CSV table of C-alpha atoms and ligand atoms in Angstrom, one decimal:
chain,number,residue,atom,x,y,z
X,3,UNK,CA,0.3,39.0,55.6
X,4,UNK,CA,-0.3,40.3,51.8
X,5,UNK,CA,2.0,38.2,50.7
X,6,UNK,CA,1.1,35.0,48.9
X,7,UNK,CA,4.1,33.9,50.0
X,8,UNK,CA,4.0,32.3,53.0
X,9,UNK,CA,7.6,31.2,54.3
X,10,UNK,CA,9.1,29.3,57.0
X,11,UNK,CA,7.8,31.1,60.2
X,12,UNK,CA,11.6,30.6,62.1
X,13,UNK,CA,15.3,31.2,61.6
X,14,UNK,CA,17.5,28.4,61.0
X,15,UNK,CA,20.2,28.4,64.8
X,16,UNK,CA,21.9,24.9,64.3
X,17,UNK,CA,22.7,23.1,61.1
X,18,UNK,CA,22.5,19.3,60.2
X,19,UNK,CA,24.8,18.5,56.4
X,20,UNK,CA,23.7,16.2,54.7
X,21,UNK,CA,25.4,13.6,52.8
X,22,UNK,CA,25.0,13.6,48.8
X,23,UNK,CA,25.9,10.4,47.4
X,24,UNK,CA,25.2,9.2,43.6
X,25,UNK,CA,22.4,6.6,42.5
X,26,UNK,CA,25.4,3.9,42.1
X,27,UNK,CA,26.5,4.1,45.7
X,28,UNK,CA,22.3,4.2,46.1
X,29,UNK,CA,21.9,0.8,44.2
X,30,UNK,CA,24.8,-0.9,46.5
X,31,UNK,CA,23.2,0.6,49.7
X,32,UNK,CA,20.3,-0.4,49.1
X,33,UNK,CA,20.6,-4.1,47.9
X,34,UNK,CA,22.9,-3.9,51.3
X,35,UNK,CA,19.2,-3.0,53.5
X,36,UNK,CA,17.6,-5.7,51.2
X,37,UNK,CA,15.3,-3.7,49.5
X,38,UNK,CA,13.9,-1.8,53.0
X,39,UNK,CA,14.6,1.7,53.9
X,40,UNK,CA,14.2,1.4,57.3
X,41,UNK,CA,17.2,-1.1,57.3
X,42,UNK,CA,19.5,2.1,55.9
X,43,UNK,CA,21.4,3.9,57.9
X,44,UNK,CA,20.3,7.5,57.7
X,45,UNK,CA,23.7,9.1,56.2
X,46,UNK,CA,22.9,6.9,52.9
X,47,UNK,CA,19.6,9.1,52.9
X,48,UNK,CA,19.6,12.3,51.4
X,49,UNK,CA,15.9,13.7,52.2
X,50,UNK,CA,14.8,11.5,54.5
X,51,UNK,CA,10.4,11.2,54.4
X,52,UNK,CA,10.0,8.2,56.3
X,53,UNK,CA,8.1,9.4,59.3
X,54,UNK,CA,7.1,13.0,60.9
X,55,UNK,CA,8.1,11.0,64.5
X,56,UNK,CA,10.8,11.7,66.7
X,57,UNK,CA,12.0,14.1,64.0
X,58,UNK,CA,10.9,17.5,64.7
X,59,UNK,CA,13.7,20.2,65.0
X,60,UNK,CA,13.3,22.0,68.2
X,61,UNK,CA,13.1,25.6,69.3
X,62,UNK,CA,15.6,27.8,70.6
X,63,UNK,CA,12.9,27.6,73.6
X,64,UNK,CA,12.6,24.0,74.3
X,65,UNK,CA,16.7,23.5,74.2
X,66,UNK,CA,16.7,26.3,76.5
X,67,UNK,CA,14.7,24.1,78.3
X,68,UNK,CA,16.4,20.8,77.9
X,69,UNK,CA,19.7,22.7,80.8
X,70,UNK,CA,16.8,23.1,83.1
X,71,UNK,CA,15.1,19.7,83.3
X,72,UNK,CA,14.7,18.3,86.9
X,73,UNK,CA,16.2,14.8,86.8
X,74,UNK,CA,14.9,14.3,90.8
X,75,UNK,CA,14.0,10.6,90.6
X,76,UNK,CA,10.0,12.1,91.4
X,77,UNK,CA,8.1,15.2,91.9
X,78,UNK,CA,11.0,16.9,89.4
X,79,UNK,CA,10.1,20.2,88.5
X,80,UNK,CA,9.9,19.4,85.1
X,81,UNK,CA,7.3,17.1,86.0
X,82,UNK,CA,5.5,19.5,87.4
X,83,UNK,CA,5.5,21.3,84.7
X,84,UNK,CA,4.5,19.0,81.5
X,85,UNK,CA,1.3,17.1,84.2
X,86,UNK,CA,0.2,21.4,84.1
X,87,UNK,CA,0.4,22.1,80.3
X,88,UNK,CA,-1.3,18.5,79.6
X,89,UNK,CA,-4.5,19.1,82.5
X,90,UNK,CA,-4.3,22.2,81.3
X,91,UNK,CA,-5.2,21.0,77.6
X,92,UNK,CA,-7.2,17.7,77.6
X,93,UNK,CA,-8.9,18.4,81.2
X,94,UNK,CA,-8.1,14.7,82.5
X,95,UNK,CA,-7.5,13.9,86.0
X,96,UNK,CA,-4.7,11.9,85.6
X,97,UNK,CA,-2.0,12.0,83.6
X,98,UNK,CA,1.1,9.3,82.8
X,99,UNK,CA,4.3,10.0,81.2
X,100,UNK,CA,5.5,7.5,78.7
X,101,UNK,CA,8.5,7.0,76.6
X,102,UNK,CA,6.6,7.4,73.9
X,103,UNK,CA,3.0,6.5,72.5
X,104,UNK,CA,3.2,3.0,71.9
X,105,UNK,CA,4.0,2.6,75.9
X,106,UNK,CA,1.2,4.0,77.2
X,107,UNK,CA,-0.9,1.7,74.5
X,108,UNK,CA,0.8,-1.4,75.8
X,109,UNK,CA,-0.8,-0.1,79.1
X,110,UNK,CA,-3.7,0.9,78.6
X,111,UNK,CA,-4.7,-1.7,75.5
X,112,UNK,CA,-3.4,-5.1,78.2
X,113,UNK,CA,-5.9,-3.7,80.8
X,114,UNK,CA,-9.0,-2.9,78.6
X,115,UNK,CA,-7.9,-6.0,76.1
X,116,UNK,CA,-7.7,-9.7,76.4
X,117,UNK,CA,-9.1,-13.0,75.0
X,118,UNK,CA,-12.6,-11.9,73.6
X,119,UNK,CA,-12.4,-7.9,73.5
X,120,UNK,CA,-13.2,-6.3,70.4
X,121,UNK,CA,-11.2,-2.6,69.4
X,122,UNK,CA,-13.1,-0.2,67.5
X,123,UNK,CA,-11.6,2.7,65.6
X,124,UNK,CA,-11.6,4.8,62.2
X,125,UNK,CA,-8.5,3.5,61.6
X,126,UNK,CA,-6.1,1.9,64.1
X,127,UNK,CA,-2.2,2.9,63.7
X,128,UNK,CA,0.5,0.0,63.0
X,129,UNK,CA,1.5,-0.2,66.7
X,130,UNK,CA,-1.7,0.1,67.8
X,131,UNK,CA,-3.0,-2.9,66.4
X,132,UNK,CA,-0.1,-4.6,66.8
X,133,UNK,CA,-0.6,-4.3,70.9
X,134,UNK,CA,-4.3,-4.4,71.1
X,135,UNK,CA,-3.9,-8.8,69.3
X,136,UNK,CA,-0.7,-9.2,71.1
X,137,UNK,CA,-3.3,-9.3,73.9
X,138,UNK,CA,-5.7,-11.5,72.4
X,139,UNK,CA,-8.1,-9.0,71.4
X,140,UNK,CA,-9.6,-7.7,68.0
X,141,UNK,CA,-9.1,-4.5,66.2
X,142,UNK,CA,-11.3,-3.4,63.4
X,143,UNK,CA,-11.3,-0.5,61.3
X,144,UNK,CA,-14.4,1.0,60.4
X,145,UNK,CA,-13.3,4.8,58.6
X,146,UNK,CA,-15.9,6.5,56.4
X,147,UNK,CA,-16.3,4.5,53.1
X,148,UNK,CA,-14.8,7.5,51.5
X,149,UNK,CA,-11.8,7.3,53.0
X,150,UNK,CA,-10.8,4.3,51.3
X,151,UNK,CA,-11.0,5.7,47.8
X,152,UNK,CA,-7.8,8.0,47.6
X,153,UNK,CA,-9.5,10.2,44.8
X,154,UNK,CA,-12.7,11.0,46.4
X,155,UNK,CA,-12.5,14.6,47.7
X,156,UNK,CA,-14.3,14.4,51.9
X,157,UNK,CA,-13.6,17.5,53.8
X,158,UNK,CA,-12.8,14.7,57.1
X,159,UNK,CA,-12.1,11.6,55.4
X,160,UNK,CA,-10.6,10.8,58.8
X,161,UNK,CA,-14.3,10.5,60.7
X,162,UNK,CA,-15.3,7.1,61.5
X,163,UNK,CA,-18.3,5.4,60.5
X,164,UNK,CA,-20.9,5.8,62.9
X,165,UNK,CA,-23.8,3.8,61.7
X,166,UNK,CA,-21.2,0.8,62.0
X,167,UNK,CA,-20.2,1.6,65.3
X,168,UNK,CA,-23.1,1.0,66.5
X,169,UNK,CA,-24.0,-2.4,64.3
X,170,UNK,CA,-20.1,-3.1,65.8
X,171,UNK,CA,-21.0,-2.3,69.4
X,172,UNK,CA,-24.3,-4.0,69.5
X,173,UNK,CA,-23.2,-7.2,67.6
X,174,UNK,CA,-20.3,-8.1,69.8
X,175,UNK,CA,-22.5,-6.4,72.8
X,176,UNK,CA,-20.9,-3.8,75.1
X,177,UNK,CA,-19.4,-4.9,77.9
X,178,UNK,CA,-16.5,-6.8,74.7
X,179,UNK,CA,-15.7,-3.8,73.5
X,180,UNK,CA,-12.5,-2.7,74.9
X,181,UNK,CA,-12.6,0.8,73.4
X,182,UNK,CA,-13.7,2.8,71.1
X,183,UNK,CA,-10.3,4.9,69.6
X,184,UNK,CA,-10.7,8.1,67.3
X,185,UNK,CA,-7.2,8.4,66.0
X,186,UNK,CA,-6.6,12.2,65.4
X,187,UNK,CA,-5.4,13.1,62.6
X,188,UNK,CA,-5.5,9.3,60.8
X,189,UNK,CA,-2.1,8.2,60.3
X,190,UNK,CA,-2.7,5.2,58.8
X,191,UNK,CA,-6.1,6.5,56.7
X,192,UNK,CA,-3.8,9.1,55.0
X,193,UNK,CA,-3.2,11.8,57.6
X,194,UNK,CA,-6.5,13.0,57.4
X,195,UNK,CA,-8.3,15.1,59.6
X,196,UNK,CA,-11.6,14.1,62.0
X,197,UNK,CA,-14.8,16.5,62.9
X,198,UNK,CA,-15.9,17.6,66.3
X,199,UNK,CA,-19.4,16.8,65.0
X,200,UNK,CA,-17.6,12.8,64.3
X,201,UNK,CA,-16.2,13.3,67.4
X,202,UNK,CA,-19.6,14.1,68.9
X,203,UNK,CA,-21.3,11.6,67.6
X,204,UNK,CA,-18.9,8.7,68.7
X,205,UNK,CA,-19.3,10.1,72.2
X,206,UNK,CA,-22.8,9.9,72.1
X,207,UNK,CA,-22.8,5.9,70.7
X,208,UNK,CA,-20.0,5.4,73.5
X,209,UNK,CA,-22.2,6.8,76.5
X,210,UNK,CA,-25.7,5.3,74.9
X,211,UNK,CA,-23.6,1.8,75.3
X,212,UNK,CA,-21.6,2.5,78.1
X,213,UNK,CA,-18.3,2.3,76.2
X,214,UNK,CA,-15.2,3.5,76.9
X,215,UNK,CA,-13.8,6.1,74.5
X,216,UNK,CA,-10.3,7.2,73.9
X,217,UNK,CA,-8.4,9.8,71.8
X,218,UNK,CA,-5.2,8.5,70.1
X,219,UNK,CA,-4.3,12.2,69.7
X,220,UNK,CA,-1.3,12.3,68.5
X,221,UNK,CA,-1.7,15.1,65.3
X,222,UNK,CA,-4.4,16.5,67.7
X,223,UNK,CA,-3.1,20.8,66.8
X,224,UNK,CA,-2.9,19.9,63.0
X,225,UNK,CA,-6.3,18.1,63.5
X,226,UNK,CA,-8.1,21.4,64.9
X,227,UNK,CA,-6.5,23.1,62.3
X,228,UNK,CA,-8.6,20.8,59.6
X,229,UNK,CA,-11.8,21.9,62.0
X,230,UNK,CA,-11.0,25.7,62.5
X,231,UNK,CA,-10.7,26.3,58.7
X,232,UNK,CA,-13.7,23.8,57.4
X,233,UNK,CA,-16.2,23.3,60.4
X,234,UNK,CA,-18.0,26.3,60.0
X,235,UNK,CA,-18.8,27.0,64.0
X,236,UNK,CA,-15.8,26.7,64.9
X,237,UNK,CA,-13.9,28.8,62.3
X,238,UNK,CA,-13.5,32.3,65.7
X,239,UNK,CA,-12.2,29.6,68.1
X,240,UNK,CA,-8.5,29.0,69.0
X,241,UNK,CA,-7.0,26.1,68.0
X,242,UNK,CA,-6.1,24.7,71.7
X,243,UNK,CA,-9.6,25.4,72.6
X,244,UNK,CA,-10.6,23.1,69.9
X,245,UNK,CA,-8.2,20.6,71.1
X,246,UNK,CA,-10.0,21.0,74.3
X,247,UNK,CA,-13.4,20.2,73.0
X,248,UNK,CA,-12.2,17.4,71.6
X,249,UNK,CA,-11.1,16.3,74.8
X,250,UNK,CA,-13.7,16.9,76.9
X,251,UNK,CA,-15.8,14.4,74.6
X,252,UNK,CA,-13.4,11.4,75.6
X,253,UNK,CA,-12.4,9.5,78.8
X,254,UNK,CA,-8.9,9.6,78.0
X,255,UNK,CA,-6.0,10.1,75.6
X,256,UNK,CA,-3.3,8.3,74.3
X,257,UNK,CA,-0.3,10.6,72.9
X,258,UNK,CA,3.0,10.1,71.2
X,259,UNK,CA,4.2,14.1,71.9
X,260,UNK,CA,6.9,12.6,69.1
X,261,UNK,CA,4.4,14.2,66.5
X,262,UNK,CA,2.5,17.3,67.9
X,263,UNK,CA,4.5,17.3,70.8
X,264,UNK,CA,7.1,18.8,68.5
X,265,UNK,CA,10.1,16.1,70.8
X,266,UNK,CA,12.5,13.8,69.5
X,267,UNK,CA,10.5,11.6,72.6
X,268,UNK,CA,7.8,11.4,74.9
X,269,UNK,CA,4.6,10.9,75.1
X,270,UNK,CA,1.6,10.7,77.2
X,271,UNK,CA,-1.4,8.6,79.2
X,272,UNK,CA,-4.4,10.6,80.5
X,273,UNK,CA,-7.4,9.2,81.7
X,274,UNK,CA,-10.6,10.6,83.4
X,275,UNK,CA,-12.0,7.1,85.3
X,276,UNK,CA,-9.8,7.0,89.0
X,277,UNK,CA,-9.7,3.0,89.6
X,278,UNK,CA,-8.1,3.1,85.4
X,279,UNK,CA,-6.0,5.2,86.3
X,280,UNK,CA,-4.6,3.7,89.2
X,281,UNK,CA,-4.6,0.3,87.2
X,282,UNK,CA,-2.5,2.0,84.5
X,283,UNK,CA,0.0,3.8,87.2
X,284,UNK,CA,1.3,0.2,88.1
X,285,UNK,CA,2.3,-1.5,85.2
X,286,UNK,CA,3.7,1.9,84.8
X,287,UNK,CA,5.9,1.3,87.8
X,288,UNK,CA,6.4,-2.4,86.6
X,289,UNK,CA,7.7,-1.4,82.8
X,290,UNK,CA,8.2,2.5,82.6
X,291,UNK,CA,9.6,4.0,85.8
X,292,UNK,CA,7.9,5.9,88.5
X,293,UNK,CA,4.6,8.6,87.4
X,294,UNK,CA,6.7,11.5,87.6
X,295,UNK,CA,8.9,10.6,85.4
X,296,UNK,CA,7.5,7.2,82.8
X,297,UNK,CA,10.6,6.6,80.7
X,298,UNK,CA,11.0,10.5,80.6
X,299,UNK,CA,14.4,12.2,81.5
X,300,UNK,CA,13.8,15.5,83.1
X,301,UNK,CA,15.0,17.3,80.3
X,302,UNK,CA,12.8,15.3,77.6
X,303,UNK,CA,9.0,16.3,80.0
X,304,UNK,CA,10.6,20.0,79.6
X,305,UNK,CA,11.5,20.3,76.3
X,306,UNK,CA,7.3,18.6,75.8
X,307,UNK,CA,6.1,21.1,78.3
X,308,UNK,CA,7.2,24.1,75.8
X,309,UNK,CA,6.5,22.0,72.8
X,310,UNK,CA,2.9,21.0,73.3
X,311,UNK,CA,2.2,25.3,73.6
X,312,UNK,CA,4.3,25.8,70.2
X,313,UNK,CA,2.1,23.3,68.4
X,314,UNK,CA,-1.1,25.7,68.7
X,315,UNK,CA,0.8,28.8,67.4
X,316,UNK,CA,-1.4,29.7,64.2
X,317,UNK,CA,1.5,31.0,62.0
X,318,UNK,CA,2.9,27.4,62.9
X,319,UNK,CA,0.5,25.2,62.2
X,320,UNK,CA,-0.7,27.5,59.1
X,321,UNK,CA,2.8,27.1,57.7
X,322,UNK,CA,2.7,23.6,58.4
X,323,UNK,CA,-0.6,22.4,56.8
X,324,UNK,CA,0.5,25.0,54.0
X,325,UNK,CA,4.2,23.2,53.4
X,326,UNK,CA,2.5,20.2,53.1
X,327,UNK,CA,-0.5,20.5,50.7
X,328,UNK,CA,2.5,22.5,48.3
X,329,UNK,CA,4.5,18.9,48.3
X,330,UNK,CA,1.1,17.3,47.4
X,331,UNK,CA,-0.5,19.8,44.9
X,332,UNK,CA,2.4,19.8,42.9
X,333,UNK,CA,2.5,16.1,42.2
X,334,UNK,CA,-0.9,16.2,41.8
X,335,UNK,CA,-0.6,18.6,39.2
X,336,UNK,CA,2.1,16.3,37.5
X,337,UNK,CA,0.1,13.7,37.2
X,338,UNK,CA,0.7,11.6,40.6
X,339,UNK,CA,-2.1,9.5,41.6
X,340,UNK,CA,-2.2,10.9,45.6
X,341,UNK,CA,-4.6,10.7,48.4
X,342,UNK,CA,-6.8,13.7,48.3
X,343,UNK,CA,-7.5,16.0,50.0
X,344,UNK,CA,-4.0,16.5,51.2
X,345,UNK,CA,-3.7,15.5,54.7
X,346,UNK,CA,-2.1,17.6,58.2
X,347,UNK,CA,1.9,15.7,57.9
X,348,UNK,CA,2.0,13.8,55.1
X,349,UNK,CA,0.9,13.1,51.1
X,350,UNK,CA,0.3,9.6,50.6
X,351,UNK,CA,0.8,8.2,47.2
X,352,UNK,CA,-1.2,5.3,45.2
X,353,UNK,CA,1.0,3.1,44.3
X,354,UNK,CA,-1.9,0.8,43.0
X,355,UNK,CA,-3.0,3.8,40.3
X,356,UNK,CA,1.1,4.9,39.6
X,357,UNK,CA,2.2,1.2,39.1
X,358,UNK,CA,-1.4,-0.6,37.5
X,359,UNK,CA,1.6,-3.3,36.5
X,360,UNK,CA,2.2,-4.3,39.9
X,361,UNK,CA,-0.2,-6.6,41.2
X,362,UNK,CA,-0.9,-6.4,45.1
X,363,UNK,CA,0.7,-9.3,45.9
X,364,UNK,CA,4.1,-8.2,44.9
X,365,UNK,CA,3.9,-5.0,47.0
X,366,UNK,CA,3.9,-2.1,44.6
X,367,UNK,CA,4.3,0.0,47.7
X,368,UNK,CA,6.9,-1.4,48.1
X,369,UNK,CA,8.4,-1.1,44.3
X,370,UNK,CA,7.8,2.6,44.9
X,371,UNK,CA,9.2,3.3,47.9
X,372,UNK,CA,12.5,1.8,46.2
X,373,UNK,CA,12.7,4.1,43.1
X,374,UNK,CA,12.5,6.8,45.2
X,375,UNK,CA,15.2,6.1,47.3
X,376,UNK,CA,17.4,5.0,43.7
X,377,UNK,CA,16.3,8.3,42.1
X,378,UNK,CA,16.8,10.9,44.6
X,379,UNK,CA,17.6,9.6,47.7
X,380,UNK,CA,14.6,10.0,48.8
X,381,UNK,CA,13.4,7.5,52.0
X,382,UNK,CA,9.6,7.1,52.3
X,383,UNK,CA,7.5,4.3,54.3
X,384,UNK,CA,5.5,1.8,52.9
X,385,UNK,CA,2.0,1.7,53.8
X,386,UNK,CA,-0.6,-0.7,52.6
X,387,UNK,CA,-0.3,-5.0,51.8
X,388,UNK,CA,3.3,-4.8,53.4
X,389,UNK,CA,2.5,-2.9,56.5
X,390,UNK,CA,-1.5,-4.6,56.7
X,391,UNK,CA,-1.4,-7.2,54.8
X,392,UNK,CA,-2.2,-10.5,56.2
X,393,UNK,CA,-2.6,-14.1,55.4
X,394,UNK,CA,-5.5,-16.5,55.1
X,395,UNK,CA,-5.5,-20.3,55.9
X,396,UNK,CA,-4.0,-20.7,52.5
X,397,UNK,CA,-0.9,-18.7,52.7
X,398,UNK,CA,-2.5,-16.6,50.4
X,399,UNK,CA,-1.9,-12.6,50.8
X,400,UNK,CA,-5.3,-10.9,52.2
X,401,UNK,CA,-4.3,-7.0,51.2
X,402,UNK,CA,-4.5,-3.8,52.7
X,403,UNK,CA,-7.3,-2.0,51.7
X,404,UNK,CA,-5.5,0.6,49.6
X,405,UNK,CA,-1.3,0.5,48.6
X,406,UNK,CA,-0.2,3.9,50.0
X,407,UNK,CA,3.1,5.4,50.4
X,408,UNK,CA,3.8,7.8,52.6
X,409,UNK,CA,5.9,11.2,52.4
X,410,UNK,CA,5.7,12.3,55.8
X,411,UNK,CA,7.0,15.7,56.8
X,412,UNK,CA,9.1,16.0,59.5
X,413,UNK,CA,8.6,19.1,61.4
X,414,UNK,CA,10.8,22.4,60.6
X,415,UNK,CA,13.0,20.7,59.2
X,416,UNK,CA,13.3,20.9,55.5
X,417,UNK,CA,12.8,23.9,52.9
X,418,UNK,CA,11.1,25.0,50.6
X,419,UNK,CA,13.7,24.1,48.4
X,420,UNK,CA,14.2,20.2,49.4
X,421,UNK,CA,11.2,20.0,48.8
X,422,UNK,CA,11.3,21.4,44.9
X,423,UNK,CA,14.1,18.4,45.1
X,424,UNK,CA,11.3,15.9,46.1
X,425,UNK,CA,9.0,17.1,43.4
X,426,UNK,CA,11.8,16.8,40.8
X,427,UNK,CA,12.4,13.5,42.2
X,428,UNK,CA,9.2,12.5,41.0
X,429,UNK,CA,9.4,13.4,37.4
X,430,UNK,CA,12.0,10.8,37.0
X,431,UNK,CA,9.8,8.5,38.6
X,432,UNK,CA,7.0,9.7,36.3
X,433,UNK,CA,9.1,8.8,33.5
X,434,UNK,CA,10.0,5.1,33.6
X,435,UNK,CA,7.0,4.0,35.4
X,436,UNK,CA,5.9,1.7,33.2
X,437,UNK,CA,8.7,-0.4,33.9
X,438,UNK,CA,8.7,-0.9,37.2
X,439,UNK,CA,8.5,-4.5,38.6
X,440,UNK,CA,6.8,-5.7,41.7
X,441,UNK,CA,8.9,-7.0,45.1
X,442,UNK,CA,8.8,-10.7,47.2
X,443,UNK,CA,9.0,-10.7,50.5
X,444,UNK,CA,12.2,-13.9,51.7
X,445,UNK,CA,12.1,-13.1,55.5
X,446,UNK,CA,9.5,-11.4,57.5
X,447,UNK,CA,8.1,-11.7,61.3
X,448,UNK,CA,5.3,-12.1,63.1
X,449,UNK,CA,4.1,-8.7,64.2
X,450,UNK,CA,4.9,-5.1,62.1
X,451,UNK,CA,6.3,-7.3,59.7
X,452,UNK,CA,7.9,-4.0,57.6
X,453,UNK,CA,10.2,-2.7,59.8
X,454,UNK,CA,12.7,-5.9,59.5
X,455,UNK,CA,11.4,-7.6,56.0
X,456,UNK,CA,13.6,-8.7,53.5
X,457,UNK,CA,13.2,-7.9,49.7
X,458,UNK,CA,14.1,-9.5,45.8
X,459,UNK,CA,13.1,-7.6,43.2
X,460,UNK,CA,11.0,-9.5,40.6
U,503,LIG,C1,3.3,7.4,66.1
U,503,LIG,C2,2.1,7.3,66.7
U,503,LIG,C3,1.5,6.2,67.5
U,503,LIG,C4,2.8,4.8,68.2
U,503,LIG,O1,3.7,6.4,69.1
U,503,LIG,P1,4.7,6.0,69.5
U,503,LIG,O2,5.8,7.4,70.4
U,503,LIG,O3,6.0,5.7,67.6
U,503,LIG,O4,5.4,4.9,69.8
U,503,LIG,C5,0.5,5.6,68.0
U,503,LIG,N1,-1.0,6.1,67.2
U,503,LIG,C6,-0.5,7.1,66.5
U,503,LIG,C7,-1.4,8.1,65.2
U,503,LIG,C8,0.6,7.6,65.5
U,503,LIG,O5,0.7,7.9,65.0
């Protein structure tokens, strides 16, 4: 089209009201939630940017698919549909349905992990790391050096550091590597894309040392968008062809369909190797369900099959990436420090830069998350030392490499005026940013503490 406005390529058929709250109400809600927005009720939130996971709006077609979902225990038609779409997309021979991404992760990493094993990724997502460490294995993140400098521009900031990959494989010995995981796009690393060239380099090193290579492919369609527009050789390929080529490089993939599957629940594990897939099937049957439904209802599988096709529509992907960038670019113009360039599913604010007065031990990201809620009823998530911090033996915080706050954009849910509102909330955040103080953790758990931790303001 010859117009500069790119509008949402859909009409709204069914709506969900938003409860409007005052700052006083939000003050008391947040206190009762121990200053952790994960503990808020959703109707206390106006614009929910906590996650893009499972929060997508389904299409009329997907809802129609729900009605014809086949709920048979074995051999459901809806499974055949989901299986054929995933087979066509990934090319892998063995496909197992799971109730969400982490179920696929738990099955695969339980089998590949254990004491003495090492997993290597551009950046392990939080559930990925937790599932690996739970088996006794270690998880090492090796994003390219540019990835940890929020303001530095690089077209594929999600790439893995290839030299380090080879060094670590040699140092740990190939037989001790659980697998190499390329997360596309790199969620915890700022939603940044991975280039096809990088995926090819990872593959050749994994081949050279005979090490397993898996994709964490939750956002493979968004990643394909960036490849088509930033990697010259791919400009005339379709998004789906690009995704297919990337799958062809790996030995398998885990997917949370709650992202680019455009559904509220679901996932899968896809594997080329027959022996490994047999072992995975056994675990699947013990904890998830029979191999033709995993943890899913027939209607969920039908919706996934349709969603995985819709996600590759060019008008959708254009709107998706451009609308996320719109939020990021406007915040950038106002002087909000953020991760550049803007990733696919979210805008990541650099809270350390925004609040230089707050030391990392006092969690500047958590402070920003609370400010966003108090000032605007906007819910975001800290991706910094609350999520990834560790303690030394002397109980001192070993901080994460960055203190980010993620504004994740649910797919097909919010309109431009919702986003304009979020931009306005940031104007208020900038006005009194010097007065904001840090937070202290008053309660925490050993794994994934960010979900349940309690905080107090200092
Ligand atoms: C969401 C996500 C997962 C886990 O998937 P769930 O469906 O939430 O269990 C794994 N990896 C990445 C990159 C993700 O974004």
